[in-house]
Amino acid sequence: MSKSLQKSADSQSTIALVVKLGRTSDNSAVTRLAKRMASDRLCATWGITGVGQLRLVEQIRPEQREIAIDIATVGDVEQVSKRLELIKTNTTEFSSVLANESQLRRCVSLSNQTDISAALVEDSAANGPRQAGPGLWKFSPGLELPATAKWPRLFKPNSARKLKDLQSEGSAVVKIDLEKMAASSQGGRQVDRLLTKLAWAQQNGVRVATLSELAAIHAERTAVRPQKSILRAA
């Protein structure tokens, strides 16, 4: 990659969009959201808890989705392993996980055994991305919807550029929780406005990506590139 192209890639803002299905049983909500995102040409990481949700998410166009395994609601390590094995026997596509801080060490172990490169740690107190282990990047949500308190500044009029307020080191993760949306009176409107702003941002130089794509970007930024030798060949 040339220096000019590398500089362009390093300076580009990137937002990873994550959809957490949780224990939602509303398949139509998943379908509606997927269709809306398809119309805006937005991709996302879809966090699933089991094979049933896998079958639903697999109906989304491959170029618009990445599959992540959601282990955040599973406390027992043995149950986590069983869930992973069950899903792994049905697909080989997943490369991200949704987890809690206490499960991060387990995620590092998983990354050594699989192609997992990104972990969204939902209860992380740390801001910004960091490397959690060899080949594994840890991220925390910069914005979670539905928002339970007052609406973020992101949703105020003329605030499309406020997406940059969410970012740390040129990137951010936005999470949509479909289970919580089912009980939120404002969740649908919030998500609609968010997708409108993300579509606008994508048309104006911001990259909307998946978790594993965001991990690849940070891995590239921190990679140690070999230096050209100043010694002449003998």
mmCIF file with all atom_site columns, C-alpha atoms in Angstrom, residues 14 118-120 124 126-132 136-142 166-173 211 214-219 221-222:
data_model
loop_
_atom_site.group_PDB
_atom_site.id
_atom_site.type_symbol
_atom_site.label_atom_id
_atom_site.label_alt_id
_atom_site.label_comp_id
_atom_site.label_asym_id
_atom_site.label_entity_id
_atom_site.label_seq_id
_atom_site.pdbx_PDB_ins_code
_atom_site.Cartn_x
_atom_site.Cartn_y
_atom_site.Cartn_z
_atom_site.occupancy
_atom_site.B_iso_or_equiv
_atom_site.pdbx_formal_charge
_atom_site.auth_seq_id
_atom_site.auth_comp_id
_atom_site.auth_asym_id
_atom_site.auth_atom_id
_atom_site.pdbx_PDB_model_num
ATOM 1  C CA . THR A 1 14  ? -15.172 4.036   10.679 1.00 0.00 ? 14  THR A CA 1
ATOM 2  C CA . ALA A 1 118 ? -13.225 -9.011  17.472 1.00 0.00 ? 118 ALA A CA 1
ATOM 3  C CA . ALA A 1 119 ? -15.078 -8.955  20.776 1.00 0.00 ? 119 ALA A CA 1
ATOM 4  C CA . LEU A 1 120 ? -17.720 -6.389  21.710 1.00 0.00 ? 120 LEU A CA 1
ATOM 5  C CA . SER A 1 124 ? -16.586 -2.573  29.486 1.00 0.00 ? 124 SER A CA 1
ATOM 6  C CA . ALA A 1 126 ? -12.751 1.298   29.054 1.00 0.00 ? 126 ALA A CA 1
ATOM 7  C CA . ASN A 1 127 ? -13.166 3.639   26.110 1.00 0.00 ? 127 ASN A CA 1
ATOM 8  C CA . GLY A 1 128 ? -11.621 3.011   22.749 1.00 0.00 ? 128 GLY A CA 1
ATOM 9  C CA . PRO A 1 129 ? -10.318 -0.134  21.073 1.00 0.00 ? 129 PRO A CA 1
ATOM 10 C CA . ARG A 1 130 ? -7.504  -2.206  22.497 1.00 0.00 ? 130 ARG A CA 1
ATOM 11 C CA . GLN A 1 131 ? -5.809  -5.476  21.711 1.00 0.00 ? 131 GLN A CA 1
ATOM 12 C CA . ALA A 1 132 ? -7.022  -8.134  24.155 1.00 0.00 ? 132 ALA A CA 1
ATOM 13 C CA . LEU A 1 136 ? -8.188  -10.339 19.110 1.00 0.00 ? 136 LEU A CA 1
ATOM 14 C CA . TRP A 1 137 ? -9.422  -6.752  19.411 1.00 0.00 ? 137 TRP A CA 1
ATOM 15 C CA . LYS A 1 138 ? -11.739 -5.584  22.175 1.00 0.00 ? 138 LYS A CA 1
ATOM 16 C CA . PHE A 1 139 ? -14.333 -2.858  21.580 1.00 0.00 ? 139 PHE A CA 1
ATOM 17 C CA . SER A 1 140 ? -16.962 -1.204  23.751 1.00 0.00 ? 140 SER A CA 1
ATOM 18 C CA . PRO A 1 141 ? -20.228 0.368   22.558 1.00 0.00 ? 141 PRO A CA 1
ATOM 19 C CA . GLY A 1 142 ? -20.001 4.104   21.890 1.00 0.00 ? 142 GLY A CA 1
ATOM 20 C CA . LEU A 1 166 ? -18.860 8.868   19.389 1.00 0.00 ? 166 LEU A CA 1
ATOM 21 C CA . GLN A 1 167 ? -15.440 8.023   18.067 1.00 0.00 ? 167 GLN A CA 1
ATOM 22 C CA . SER A 1 168 ? -12.216 7.090   19.765 1.00 0.00 ? 168 SER A CA 1
ATOM 23 C CA . GLU A 1 169 ? -9.078  6.748   17.644 1.00 0.00 ? 169 GLU A CA 1
ATOM 24 C CA . GLY A 1 170 ? -11.144 7.343   14.511 1.00 0.00 ? 170 GLY A CA 1
ATOM 25 C CA . SER A 1 171 ? -13.701 4.609   15.116 1.00 0.00 ? 171 SER A CA 1
ATOM 26 C CA . ALA A 1 172 ? -16.796 3.742   17.119 1.00 0.00 ? 172 ALA A CA 1
ATOM 27 C CA . VAL A 1 173 ? -19.216 0.898   17.719 1.00 0.00 ? 173 VAL A CA 1
ATOM 28 C CA . LEU A 1 211 ? -16.786 -5.687  13.942 1.00 0.00 ? 211 LEU A CA 1
ATOM 29 C CA . LEU A 1 214 ? -13.006 -2.710  12.358 1.00 0.00 ? 214 LEU A CA 1
ATOM 30 C CA . ALA A 1 215 ? -10.582 -5.123  14.016 1.00 0.00 ? 215 ALA A CA 1
ATOM 31 C CA . ALA A 1 216 ? -8.718  -5.536  10.729 1.00 0.00 ? 216 ALA A CA 1
ATOM 32 C CA . ILE A 1 217 ? -8.423  -1.760  10.386 1.00 0.00 ? 217 ILE A CA 1
ATOM 33 C CA . HIS A 1 218 ? -6.871  -1.393  13.854 1.00 0.00 ? 218 HIS A CA 1
ATOM 34 C CA . ALA A 1 219 ? -4.610  -4.385  13.294 1.00 0.00 ? 219 ALA A CA 1
ATOM 35 C CA . ARG A 1 221 ? -2.799  0.584   11.873 1.00 0.00 ? 221 ARG A CA 1
ATOM 36 C CA . THR A 1 222 ? -0.721  -0.989  14.631 1.00 0.00 ? 222 THR A CA 1
#
